[in-house]
Short mmCIF file of C-alpha atoms in Angstrom, two decimals:
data_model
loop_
_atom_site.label_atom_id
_atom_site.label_comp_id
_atom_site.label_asym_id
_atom_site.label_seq_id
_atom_site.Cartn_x
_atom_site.Cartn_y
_atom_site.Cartn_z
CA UNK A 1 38.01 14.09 -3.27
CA UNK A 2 41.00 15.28 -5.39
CA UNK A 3 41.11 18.22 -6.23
CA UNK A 4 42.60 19.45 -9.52
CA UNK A 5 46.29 21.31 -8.64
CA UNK A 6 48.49 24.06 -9.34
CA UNK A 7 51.18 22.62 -11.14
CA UNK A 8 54.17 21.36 -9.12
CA UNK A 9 56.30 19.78 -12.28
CA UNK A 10 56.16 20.14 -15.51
CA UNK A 11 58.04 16.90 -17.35
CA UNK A 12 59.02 17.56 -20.67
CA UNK A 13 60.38 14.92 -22.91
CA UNK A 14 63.06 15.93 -25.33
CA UNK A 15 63.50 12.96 -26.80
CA UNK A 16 62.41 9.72 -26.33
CA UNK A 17 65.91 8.36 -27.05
CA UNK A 18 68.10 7.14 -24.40
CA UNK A 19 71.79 6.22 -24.88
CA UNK A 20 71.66 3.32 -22.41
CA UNK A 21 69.70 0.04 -22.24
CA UNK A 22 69.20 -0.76 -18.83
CA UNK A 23 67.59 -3.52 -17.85
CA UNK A 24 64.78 -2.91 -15.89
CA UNK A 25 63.74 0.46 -18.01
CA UNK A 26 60.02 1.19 -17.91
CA UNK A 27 60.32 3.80 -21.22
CA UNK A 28 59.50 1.75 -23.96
CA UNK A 29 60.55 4.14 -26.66
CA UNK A 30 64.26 4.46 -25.44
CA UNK A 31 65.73 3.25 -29.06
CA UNK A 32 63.67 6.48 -30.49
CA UNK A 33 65.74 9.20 -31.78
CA UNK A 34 63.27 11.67 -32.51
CA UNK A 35 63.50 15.27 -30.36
CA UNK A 36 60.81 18.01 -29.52
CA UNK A 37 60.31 20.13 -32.29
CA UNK A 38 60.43 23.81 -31.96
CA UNK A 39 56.92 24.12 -32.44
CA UNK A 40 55.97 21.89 -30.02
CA UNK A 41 58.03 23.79 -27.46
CA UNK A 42 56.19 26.84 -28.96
CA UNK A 43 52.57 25.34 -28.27
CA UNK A 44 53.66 24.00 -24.70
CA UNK A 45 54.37 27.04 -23.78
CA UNK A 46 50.95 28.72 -25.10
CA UNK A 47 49.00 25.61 -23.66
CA UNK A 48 50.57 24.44 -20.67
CA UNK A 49 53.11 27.35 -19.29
CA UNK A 50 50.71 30.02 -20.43
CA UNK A 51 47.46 28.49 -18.00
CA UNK A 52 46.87 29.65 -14.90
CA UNK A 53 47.86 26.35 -13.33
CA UNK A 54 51.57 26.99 -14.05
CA UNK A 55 53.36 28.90 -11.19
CA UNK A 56 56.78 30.62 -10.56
CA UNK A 57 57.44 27.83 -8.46
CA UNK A 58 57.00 25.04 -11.22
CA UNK A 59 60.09 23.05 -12.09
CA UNK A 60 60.55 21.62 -15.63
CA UNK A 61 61.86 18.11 -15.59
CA UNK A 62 63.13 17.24 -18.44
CA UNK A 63 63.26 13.32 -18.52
CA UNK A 64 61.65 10.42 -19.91
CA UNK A 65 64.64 9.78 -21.98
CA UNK A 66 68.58 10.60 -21.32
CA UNK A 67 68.31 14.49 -21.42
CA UNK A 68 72.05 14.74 -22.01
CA UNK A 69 71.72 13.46 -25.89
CA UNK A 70 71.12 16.92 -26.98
CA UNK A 71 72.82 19.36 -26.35
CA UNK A 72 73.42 22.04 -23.94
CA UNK A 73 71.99 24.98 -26.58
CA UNK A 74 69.17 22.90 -27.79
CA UNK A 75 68.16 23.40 -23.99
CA UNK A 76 68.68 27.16 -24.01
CA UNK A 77 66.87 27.45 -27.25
CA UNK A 78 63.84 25.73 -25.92
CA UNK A 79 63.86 27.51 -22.79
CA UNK A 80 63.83 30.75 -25.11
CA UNK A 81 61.21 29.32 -26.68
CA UNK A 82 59.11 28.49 -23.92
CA UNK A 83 59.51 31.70 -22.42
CA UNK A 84 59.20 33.88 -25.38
CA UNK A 85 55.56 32.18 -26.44
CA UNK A 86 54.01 31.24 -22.60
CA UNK A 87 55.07 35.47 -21.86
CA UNK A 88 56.36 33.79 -18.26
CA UNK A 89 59.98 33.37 -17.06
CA UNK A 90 61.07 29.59 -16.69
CA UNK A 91 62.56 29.90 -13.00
CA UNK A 92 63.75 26.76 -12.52
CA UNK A 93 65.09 23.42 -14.74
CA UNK A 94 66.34 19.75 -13.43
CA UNK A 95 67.62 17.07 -15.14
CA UNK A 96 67.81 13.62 -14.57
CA UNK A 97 70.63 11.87 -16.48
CA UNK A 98 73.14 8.57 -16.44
CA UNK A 99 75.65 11.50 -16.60
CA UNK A 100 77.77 9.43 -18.78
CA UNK A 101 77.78 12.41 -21.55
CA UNK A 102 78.51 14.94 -19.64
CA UNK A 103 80.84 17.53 -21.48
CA UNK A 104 82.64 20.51 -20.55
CA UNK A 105 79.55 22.15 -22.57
CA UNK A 106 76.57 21.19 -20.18
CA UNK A 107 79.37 21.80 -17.21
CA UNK A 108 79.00 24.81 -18.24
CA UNK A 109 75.19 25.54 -18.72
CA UNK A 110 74.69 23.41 -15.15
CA UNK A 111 76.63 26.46 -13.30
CA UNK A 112 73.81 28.75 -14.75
CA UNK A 113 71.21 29.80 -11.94
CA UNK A 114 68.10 27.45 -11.47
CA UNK A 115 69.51 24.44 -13.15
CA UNK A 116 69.59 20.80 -11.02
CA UNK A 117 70.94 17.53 -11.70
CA UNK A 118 70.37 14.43 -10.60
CA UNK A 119 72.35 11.03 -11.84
CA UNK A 120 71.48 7.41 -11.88
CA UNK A 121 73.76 5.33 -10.39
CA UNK A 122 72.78 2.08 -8.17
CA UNK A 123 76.13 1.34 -6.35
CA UNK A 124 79.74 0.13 -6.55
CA UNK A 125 80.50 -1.74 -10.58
CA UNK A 126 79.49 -4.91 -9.68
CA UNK A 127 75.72 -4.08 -8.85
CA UNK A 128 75.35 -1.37 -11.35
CA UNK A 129 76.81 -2.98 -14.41
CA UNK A 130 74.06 -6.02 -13.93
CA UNK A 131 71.17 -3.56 -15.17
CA UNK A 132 72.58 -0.39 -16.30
CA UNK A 133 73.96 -1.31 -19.47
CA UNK A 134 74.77 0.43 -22.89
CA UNK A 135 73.59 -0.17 -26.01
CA UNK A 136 75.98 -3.33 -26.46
CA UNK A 137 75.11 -4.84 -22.82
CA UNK A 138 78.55 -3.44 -21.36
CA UNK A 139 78.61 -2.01 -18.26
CA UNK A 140 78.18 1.55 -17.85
CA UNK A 141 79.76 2.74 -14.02
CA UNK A 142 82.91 3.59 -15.39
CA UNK A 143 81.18 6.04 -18.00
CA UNK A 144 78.96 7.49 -15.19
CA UNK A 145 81.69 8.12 -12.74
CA UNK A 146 83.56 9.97 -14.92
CA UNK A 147 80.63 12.16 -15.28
CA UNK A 148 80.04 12.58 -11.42
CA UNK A 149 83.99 13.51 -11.55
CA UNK A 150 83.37 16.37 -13.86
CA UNK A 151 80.78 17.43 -11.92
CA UNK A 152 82.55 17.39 -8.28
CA UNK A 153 85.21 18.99 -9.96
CA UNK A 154 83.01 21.75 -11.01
CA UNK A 155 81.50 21.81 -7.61
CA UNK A 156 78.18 21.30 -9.19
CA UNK A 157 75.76 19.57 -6.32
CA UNK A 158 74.19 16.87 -7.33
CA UNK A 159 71.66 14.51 -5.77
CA UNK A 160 72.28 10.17 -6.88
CA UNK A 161 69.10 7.97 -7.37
CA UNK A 162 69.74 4.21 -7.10
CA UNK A 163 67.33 1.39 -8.17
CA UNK A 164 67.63 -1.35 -5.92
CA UNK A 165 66.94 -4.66 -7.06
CA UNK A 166 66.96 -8.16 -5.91
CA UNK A 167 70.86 -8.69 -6.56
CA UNK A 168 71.64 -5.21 -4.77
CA UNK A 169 69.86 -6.93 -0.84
CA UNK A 170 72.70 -8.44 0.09
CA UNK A 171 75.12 -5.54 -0.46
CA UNK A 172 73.28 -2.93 1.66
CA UNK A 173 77.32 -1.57 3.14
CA UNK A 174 78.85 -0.94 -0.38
CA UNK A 175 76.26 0.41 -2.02
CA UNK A 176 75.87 3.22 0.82
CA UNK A 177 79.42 3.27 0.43
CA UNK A 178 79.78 3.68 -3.21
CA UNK A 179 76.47 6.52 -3.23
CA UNK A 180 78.11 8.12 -0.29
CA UNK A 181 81.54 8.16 -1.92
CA UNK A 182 80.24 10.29 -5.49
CA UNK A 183 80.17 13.31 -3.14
CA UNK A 184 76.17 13.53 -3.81
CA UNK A 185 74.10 15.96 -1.22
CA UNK A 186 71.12 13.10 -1.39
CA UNK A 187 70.87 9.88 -1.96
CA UNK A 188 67.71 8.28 -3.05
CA UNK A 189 66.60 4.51 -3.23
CA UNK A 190 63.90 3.56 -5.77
CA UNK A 191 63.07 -0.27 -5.61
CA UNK A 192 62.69 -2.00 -9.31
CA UNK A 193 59.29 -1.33 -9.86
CA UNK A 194 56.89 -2.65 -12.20
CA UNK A 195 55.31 0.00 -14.59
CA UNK A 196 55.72 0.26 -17.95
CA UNK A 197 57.86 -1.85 -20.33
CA UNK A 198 59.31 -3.12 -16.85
CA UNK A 199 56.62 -6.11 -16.61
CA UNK A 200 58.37 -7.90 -13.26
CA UNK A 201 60.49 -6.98 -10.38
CA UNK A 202 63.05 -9.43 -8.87
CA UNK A 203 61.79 -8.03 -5.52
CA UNK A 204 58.12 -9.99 -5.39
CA UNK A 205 59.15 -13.01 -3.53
CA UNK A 206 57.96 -13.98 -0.39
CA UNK A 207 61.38 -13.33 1.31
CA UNK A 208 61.57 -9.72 -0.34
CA UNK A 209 60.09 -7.70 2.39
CA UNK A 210 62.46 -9.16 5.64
CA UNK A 211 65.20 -8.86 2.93
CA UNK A 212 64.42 -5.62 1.80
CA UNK A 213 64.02 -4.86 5.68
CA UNK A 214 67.52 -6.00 6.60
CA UNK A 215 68.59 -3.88 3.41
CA UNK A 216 67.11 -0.47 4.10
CA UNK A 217 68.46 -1.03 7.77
CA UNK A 218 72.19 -1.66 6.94
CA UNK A 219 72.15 0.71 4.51
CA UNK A 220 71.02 3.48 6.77
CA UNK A 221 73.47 2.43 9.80
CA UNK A 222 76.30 2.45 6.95
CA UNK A 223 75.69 6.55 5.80
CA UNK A 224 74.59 7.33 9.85
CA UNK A 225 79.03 6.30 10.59
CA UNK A 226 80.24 8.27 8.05
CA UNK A 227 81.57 11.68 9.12
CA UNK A 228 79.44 13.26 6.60
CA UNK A 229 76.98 11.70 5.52
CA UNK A 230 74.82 12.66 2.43
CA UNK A 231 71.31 13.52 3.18
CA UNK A 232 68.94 10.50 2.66
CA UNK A 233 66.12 11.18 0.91
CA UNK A 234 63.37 8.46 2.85
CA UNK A 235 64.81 9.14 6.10
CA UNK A 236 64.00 13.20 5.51
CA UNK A 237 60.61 12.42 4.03
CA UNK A 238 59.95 10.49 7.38
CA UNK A 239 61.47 13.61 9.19
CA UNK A 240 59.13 15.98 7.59
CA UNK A 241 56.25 13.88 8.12
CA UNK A 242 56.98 13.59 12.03
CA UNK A 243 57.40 17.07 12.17
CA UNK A 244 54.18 17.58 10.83
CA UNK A 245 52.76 15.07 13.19
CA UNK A 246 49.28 13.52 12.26
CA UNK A 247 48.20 10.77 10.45
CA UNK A 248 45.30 12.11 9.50
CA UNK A 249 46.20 15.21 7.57
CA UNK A 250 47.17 13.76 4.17
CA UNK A 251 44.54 13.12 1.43
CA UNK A 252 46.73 12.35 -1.62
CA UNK A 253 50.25 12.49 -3.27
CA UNK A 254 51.77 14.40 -6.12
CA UNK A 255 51.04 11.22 -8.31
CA UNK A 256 47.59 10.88 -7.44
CA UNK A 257 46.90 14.39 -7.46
CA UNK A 258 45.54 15.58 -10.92
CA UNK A 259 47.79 18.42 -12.30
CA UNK A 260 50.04 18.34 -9.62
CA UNK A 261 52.43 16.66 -12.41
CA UNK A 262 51.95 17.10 -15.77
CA UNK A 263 53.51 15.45 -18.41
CA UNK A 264 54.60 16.07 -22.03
CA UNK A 265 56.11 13.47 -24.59
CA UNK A 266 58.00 14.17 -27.60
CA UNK A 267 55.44 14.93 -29.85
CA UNK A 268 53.33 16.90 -27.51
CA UNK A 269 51.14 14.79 -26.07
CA UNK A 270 49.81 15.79 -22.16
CA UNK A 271 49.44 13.62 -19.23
CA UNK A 272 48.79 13.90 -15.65
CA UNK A 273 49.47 11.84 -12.33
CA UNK A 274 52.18 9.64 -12.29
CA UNK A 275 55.08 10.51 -15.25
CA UNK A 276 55.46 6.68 -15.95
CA UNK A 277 52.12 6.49 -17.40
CA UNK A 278 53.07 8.51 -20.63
CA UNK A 279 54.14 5.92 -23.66
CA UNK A 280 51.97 2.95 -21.67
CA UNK A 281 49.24 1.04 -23.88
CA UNK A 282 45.66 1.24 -22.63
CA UNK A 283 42.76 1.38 -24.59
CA UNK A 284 40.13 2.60 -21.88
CA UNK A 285 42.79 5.35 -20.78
CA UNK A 286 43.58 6.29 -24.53
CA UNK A 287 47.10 5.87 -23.48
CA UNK A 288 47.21 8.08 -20.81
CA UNK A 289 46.93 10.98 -23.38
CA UNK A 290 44.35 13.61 -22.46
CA UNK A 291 45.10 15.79 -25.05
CA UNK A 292 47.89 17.85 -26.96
CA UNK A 293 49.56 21.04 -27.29
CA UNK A 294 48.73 20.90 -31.15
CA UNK A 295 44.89 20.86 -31.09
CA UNK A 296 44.29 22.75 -26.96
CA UNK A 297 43.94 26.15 -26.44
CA UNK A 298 44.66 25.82 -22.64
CA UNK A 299 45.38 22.52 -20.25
CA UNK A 300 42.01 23.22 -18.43
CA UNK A 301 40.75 21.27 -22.00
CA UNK A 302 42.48 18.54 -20.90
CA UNK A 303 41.18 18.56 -17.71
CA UNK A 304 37.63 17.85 -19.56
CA UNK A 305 38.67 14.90 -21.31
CA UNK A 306 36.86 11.73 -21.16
CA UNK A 307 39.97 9.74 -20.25
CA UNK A 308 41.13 12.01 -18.36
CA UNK A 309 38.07 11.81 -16.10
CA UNK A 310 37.78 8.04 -16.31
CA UNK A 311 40.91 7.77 -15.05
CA UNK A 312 40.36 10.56 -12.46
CA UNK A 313 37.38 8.50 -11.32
CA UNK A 314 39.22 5.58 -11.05
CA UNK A 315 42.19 6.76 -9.28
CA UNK A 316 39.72 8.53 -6.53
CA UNK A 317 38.61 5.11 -6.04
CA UNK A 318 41.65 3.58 -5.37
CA UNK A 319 43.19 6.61 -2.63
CA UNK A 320 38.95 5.95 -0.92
CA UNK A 321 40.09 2.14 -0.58
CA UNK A 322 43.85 3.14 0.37
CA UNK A 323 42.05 5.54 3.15
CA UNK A 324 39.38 3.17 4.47
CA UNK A 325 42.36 -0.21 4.23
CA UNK A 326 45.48 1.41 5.58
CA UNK A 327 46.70 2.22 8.56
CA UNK A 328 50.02 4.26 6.85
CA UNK A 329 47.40 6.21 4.44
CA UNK A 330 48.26 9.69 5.83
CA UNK A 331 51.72 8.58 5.24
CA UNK A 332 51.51 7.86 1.33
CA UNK A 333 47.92 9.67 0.07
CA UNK A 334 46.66 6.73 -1.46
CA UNK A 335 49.91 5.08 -3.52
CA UNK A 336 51.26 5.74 -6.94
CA UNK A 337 48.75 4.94 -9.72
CA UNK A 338 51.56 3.88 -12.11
CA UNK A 339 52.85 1.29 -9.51
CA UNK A 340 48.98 0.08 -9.39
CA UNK A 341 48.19 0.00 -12.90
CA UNK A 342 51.78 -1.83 -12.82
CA UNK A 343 50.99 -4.76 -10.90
CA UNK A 344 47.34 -4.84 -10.99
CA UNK A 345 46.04 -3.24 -14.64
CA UNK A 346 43.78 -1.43 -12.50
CA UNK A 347 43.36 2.27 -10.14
CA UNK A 348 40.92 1.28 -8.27
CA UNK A 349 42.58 -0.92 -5.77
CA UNK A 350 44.77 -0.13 -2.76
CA UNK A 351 48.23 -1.73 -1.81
CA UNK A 352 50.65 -2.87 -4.18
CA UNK A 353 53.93 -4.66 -3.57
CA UNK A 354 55.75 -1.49 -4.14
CA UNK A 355 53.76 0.53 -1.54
CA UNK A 356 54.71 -2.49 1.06
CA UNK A 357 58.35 -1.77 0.50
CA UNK A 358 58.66 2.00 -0.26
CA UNK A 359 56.08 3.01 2.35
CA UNK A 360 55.46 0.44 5.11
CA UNK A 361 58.62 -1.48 5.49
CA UNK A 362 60.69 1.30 4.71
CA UNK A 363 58.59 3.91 7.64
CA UNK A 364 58.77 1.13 10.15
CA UNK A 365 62.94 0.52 9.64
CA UNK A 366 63.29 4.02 9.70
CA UNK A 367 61.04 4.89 12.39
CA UNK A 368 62.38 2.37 14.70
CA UNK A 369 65.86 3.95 13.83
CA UNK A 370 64.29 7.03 15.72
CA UNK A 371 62.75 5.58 18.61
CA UNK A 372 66.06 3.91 19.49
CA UNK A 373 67.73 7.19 19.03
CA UNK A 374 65.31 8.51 21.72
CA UNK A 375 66.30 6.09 23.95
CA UNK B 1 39.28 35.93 -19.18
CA UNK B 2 37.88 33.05 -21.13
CA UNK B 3 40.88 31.07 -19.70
CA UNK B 4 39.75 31.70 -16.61
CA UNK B 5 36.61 29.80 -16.89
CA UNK B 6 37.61 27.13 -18.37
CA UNK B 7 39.78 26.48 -15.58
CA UNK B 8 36.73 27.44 -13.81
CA UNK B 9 34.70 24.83 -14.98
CA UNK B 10 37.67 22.01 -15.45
CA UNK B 11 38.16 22.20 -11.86
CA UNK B 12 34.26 21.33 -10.61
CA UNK B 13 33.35 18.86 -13.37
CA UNK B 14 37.02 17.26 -12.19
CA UNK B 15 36.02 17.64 -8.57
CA UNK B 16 32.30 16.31 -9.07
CA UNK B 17 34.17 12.86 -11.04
CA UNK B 18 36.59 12.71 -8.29
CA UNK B 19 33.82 12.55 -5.12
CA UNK B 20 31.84 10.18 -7.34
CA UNK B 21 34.68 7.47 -7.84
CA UNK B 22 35.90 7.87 -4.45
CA UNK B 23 32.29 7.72 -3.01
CA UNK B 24 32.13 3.81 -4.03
CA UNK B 25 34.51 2.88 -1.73
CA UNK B 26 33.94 4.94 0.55
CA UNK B 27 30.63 3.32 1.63
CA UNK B 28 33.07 0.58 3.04
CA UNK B 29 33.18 0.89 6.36
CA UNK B 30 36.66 0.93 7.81
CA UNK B 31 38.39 -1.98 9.64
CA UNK B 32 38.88 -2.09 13.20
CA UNK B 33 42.18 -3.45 12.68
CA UNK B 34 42.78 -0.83 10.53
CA UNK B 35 41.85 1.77 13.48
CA UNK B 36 43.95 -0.64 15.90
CA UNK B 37 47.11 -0.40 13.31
CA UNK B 38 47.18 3.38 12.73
CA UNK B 39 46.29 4.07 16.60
CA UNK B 40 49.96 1.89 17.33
CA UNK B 41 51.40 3.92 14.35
CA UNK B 42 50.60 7.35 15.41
CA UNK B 43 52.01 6.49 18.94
CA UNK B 44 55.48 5.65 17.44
CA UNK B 45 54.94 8.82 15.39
CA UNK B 46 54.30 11.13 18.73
CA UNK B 47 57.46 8.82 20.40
CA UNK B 48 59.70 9.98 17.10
CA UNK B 49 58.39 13.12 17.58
CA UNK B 50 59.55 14.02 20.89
CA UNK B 51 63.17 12.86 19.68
CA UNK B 52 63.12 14.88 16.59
CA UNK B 53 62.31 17.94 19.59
CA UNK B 54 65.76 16.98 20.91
CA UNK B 55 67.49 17.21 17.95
CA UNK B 56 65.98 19.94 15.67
CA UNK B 57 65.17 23.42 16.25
CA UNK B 58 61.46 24.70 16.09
CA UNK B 59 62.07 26.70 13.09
CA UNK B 60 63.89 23.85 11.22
CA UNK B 61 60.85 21.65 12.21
CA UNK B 62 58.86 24.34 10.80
CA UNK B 63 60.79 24.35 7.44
CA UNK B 64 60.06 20.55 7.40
CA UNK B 65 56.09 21.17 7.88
CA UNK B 66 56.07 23.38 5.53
CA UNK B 67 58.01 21.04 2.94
CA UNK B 68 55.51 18.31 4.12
CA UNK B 69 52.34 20.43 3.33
CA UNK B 70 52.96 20.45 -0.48
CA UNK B 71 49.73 21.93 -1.32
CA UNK B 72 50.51 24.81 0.21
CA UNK B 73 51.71 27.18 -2.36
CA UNK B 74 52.22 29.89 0.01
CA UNK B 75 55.27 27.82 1.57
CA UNK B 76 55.80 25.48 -0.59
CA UNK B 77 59.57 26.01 -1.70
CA UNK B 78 60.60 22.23 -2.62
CA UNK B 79 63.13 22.14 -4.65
CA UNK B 80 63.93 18.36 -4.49
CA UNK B 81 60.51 17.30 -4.30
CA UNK B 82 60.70 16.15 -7.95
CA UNK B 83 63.09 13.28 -7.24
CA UNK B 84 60.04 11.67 -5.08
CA UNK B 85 59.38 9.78 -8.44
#
């Protein structure tokens, strides 16, 4: 049974616009230049921040578009906002960004306590520029280096997420290389997933998985000889898991956990589970959209909507077939609903190509990197 | 007050949805080979285990339980966790 959560995230869209035009982009609204109005700030913080499920401990996101296209004081204005009409303090704020507009200005508001980055990069020029891409299809690493220069040169940390596709298998050394080299304190791989307006993957093939394999191998032996190596964020998940030590502990993820994550677009619109969801078309979900800051008191309300529940339903379904199918279940929790309504339209199912990569191919290469450490 | 139980009642008309859609497939009963498969996992995991007893201190191993057991709210003080997505 899942159990409706405290809230872990709170992703706020500030506008749906993104100055890029990668390739394999799920957000289908990325050529939208709208941004959150003030009152919509004020009502997220009256409906969402205000509730009981919102804790000191909650981190706003703000994503779901490049957060760096406003500006640095549009962020401290909102944050004023949110603050002045929820009555609670905001304690903590990360952004996810190509970091290819990054000024002396957000510099600046980055050193302020309780503010993270992250950037998107996937490797060295000649893997990145294939799919991240600006608004005229020219590369963009030059642009987002510069960023991650102004950055290291502020001494701002910063972690580096980096989508690996089909064209990035056979480069495993130089794309550890080229993470490793931004000066990042984590490196994360996502694999090209397919949610949203992303409707394939180059990584379905049959070969995919031994390739992927050989990738996620290579890749780790490459940041293990370097004499400092940036944290890696799969290997320390694995960690953390084998410190806790049983697989039968875990009953769900922050994805498939209702209110663990809780999303809100542009125009105020709230979601739950995975992020992704928010801007995808489907008519028995209503969208994803459970409700909005506009017409709720209080996001119990839209913890009472029909969709909501529906989906709810549905999703239980799927994490009681992940359980009862899966031998790496208290691993994962029962998979990412956006990754399953991705490849399959559907919750209530249980192992999608992306949970074969991210969680069973990827455990076993790293988890055999650890037993032949033991030996 | 009133917010209170709403949440109240959000929470057990969630919960009641939740054990009903999970209920269907949980009637299935669960493969042997899935038993077989997570018995041969949790062996590598106890093998791993005793490395990770080399190499990390007990109260660095409890930092990482602590990070694992999300739900905890008590402990929980994750603040990477977000990148997960």
């Amino acid at each position: 049974m899942q159990r409706v959560s405290d809230m872990q995230l709170l992703v706020i869209q500030p506008t749906p616009f993104c100055n890029l035009n990668c390739t394999y982009c799920y957000l289908p609204h990325r050529s939208d230049k709208r941004r959150m109005s003030q009152e919509t700030l004020a009502a997220i913080g009256q409906t969402i921040i205000g509730s009981s499920f919102f804790q000191p401990e909650t981190t706003i996101v703000w994503h779901a578009g490049e957060p760096c296209v406003l500006p640095p004081d549009w962020y401290r204005q909102a944050c004023t906002t949110l603050e002045q009409s929820s009555g609670k303090r905001i304690a903590r704020q990360s952004f996810q960004t190509n970091a290819t507009l990054i000024t002396d200005e957000w510099i600046t508001f980055l050193k302020e306590p309780g503010h993270a980055i992250g950037v998107s990069l996937d490797g060295p020029e000649f893997i990145n520029d294939l799919w991240r891409k600006g608004r005229s299809g020219q590369g963009t690493h030059a642009q987002t280096m510069r960023g991650i220069q102004r950055l290291s040169e502020a001494g701002i940390p910063f972690h580096v997420i980096a989508v690996v596709s089909e064209a990035s298998l056979d480069h495993p050394e130089a794309i550890a290389e080229a993470l490793t080299e931004t000066g990042a304190h984590t490196v994360c791989l996502n694999v090209e997933e397919i949610e949203g307006e992303n409707e394939t993957s180059t990584l379905l093939s049959d070969r995919s998985r031994a390739r992927y394999r050989s990738f996620l191998t290579r890749f780790a032996e490459t940041l293990a000889r370097h004499p400092t190596p940036p944290r890696f964020r799969e290997g320390e998940q694995l960690a953390r898991f084998i410190a806790a030590g049983s697989l039968d502990g875990k009953t769900g993820n922050q994805e498939n956990t209702p209110g663990a994550i809780v999303s809100i677009g542009v125009d105020g619109a709230i979601s739950t589970f995975s992020p992704e969801l928010l801007g995808t078309v489907s008519q028995p979900y209503n969208d994803f959209v459970f409700g909005n800051v506009h017409h709720l008191s209080d996001l119990s309300q839209a913890y009472m909507n029909r969709s909501f529940l529906r989906m709810l339903h549905d999703v239980s379904a799927g994490i009681s077939l992940c359980r009862n199918s899966c031998a790496f279940f208290g691993m994962c929790g029962g998979g990412s609903p956006s990754n399953k309504f991705g490849e399959f339209g559907r919750f209530d199912i249980a192992e999608t190509a992306h949970c074969d990569l991210t969680v069973k191919t990827s455990v076993d290469v790293l988890l055999e990197r650890l037993e032949h450490a033991a030996q | 007050m009133k917010r209170g139980i709403l949440r109240i009642f959000a929470v057990v008309l969630a919960s009641a949805v939740s054990l009903i859609g999970g209920q269907k497939a949980a009637d299935a009963s669960v493969d042997k080979k899935v038993d077989r498969a997570k018995s041969e996992l949790q062996q590598r995991i106890d093998a791993a285990q005793k490395n990770l007893d080399k190499t990390t201190s007990p109260k660095d191993q409890k930092k990482m339980v602590q990070w694992y057991n999300w739900n905890n709210w008590e402990n929980w003080d994750n603040w990477d966790n977000w990148n997960n997505w």
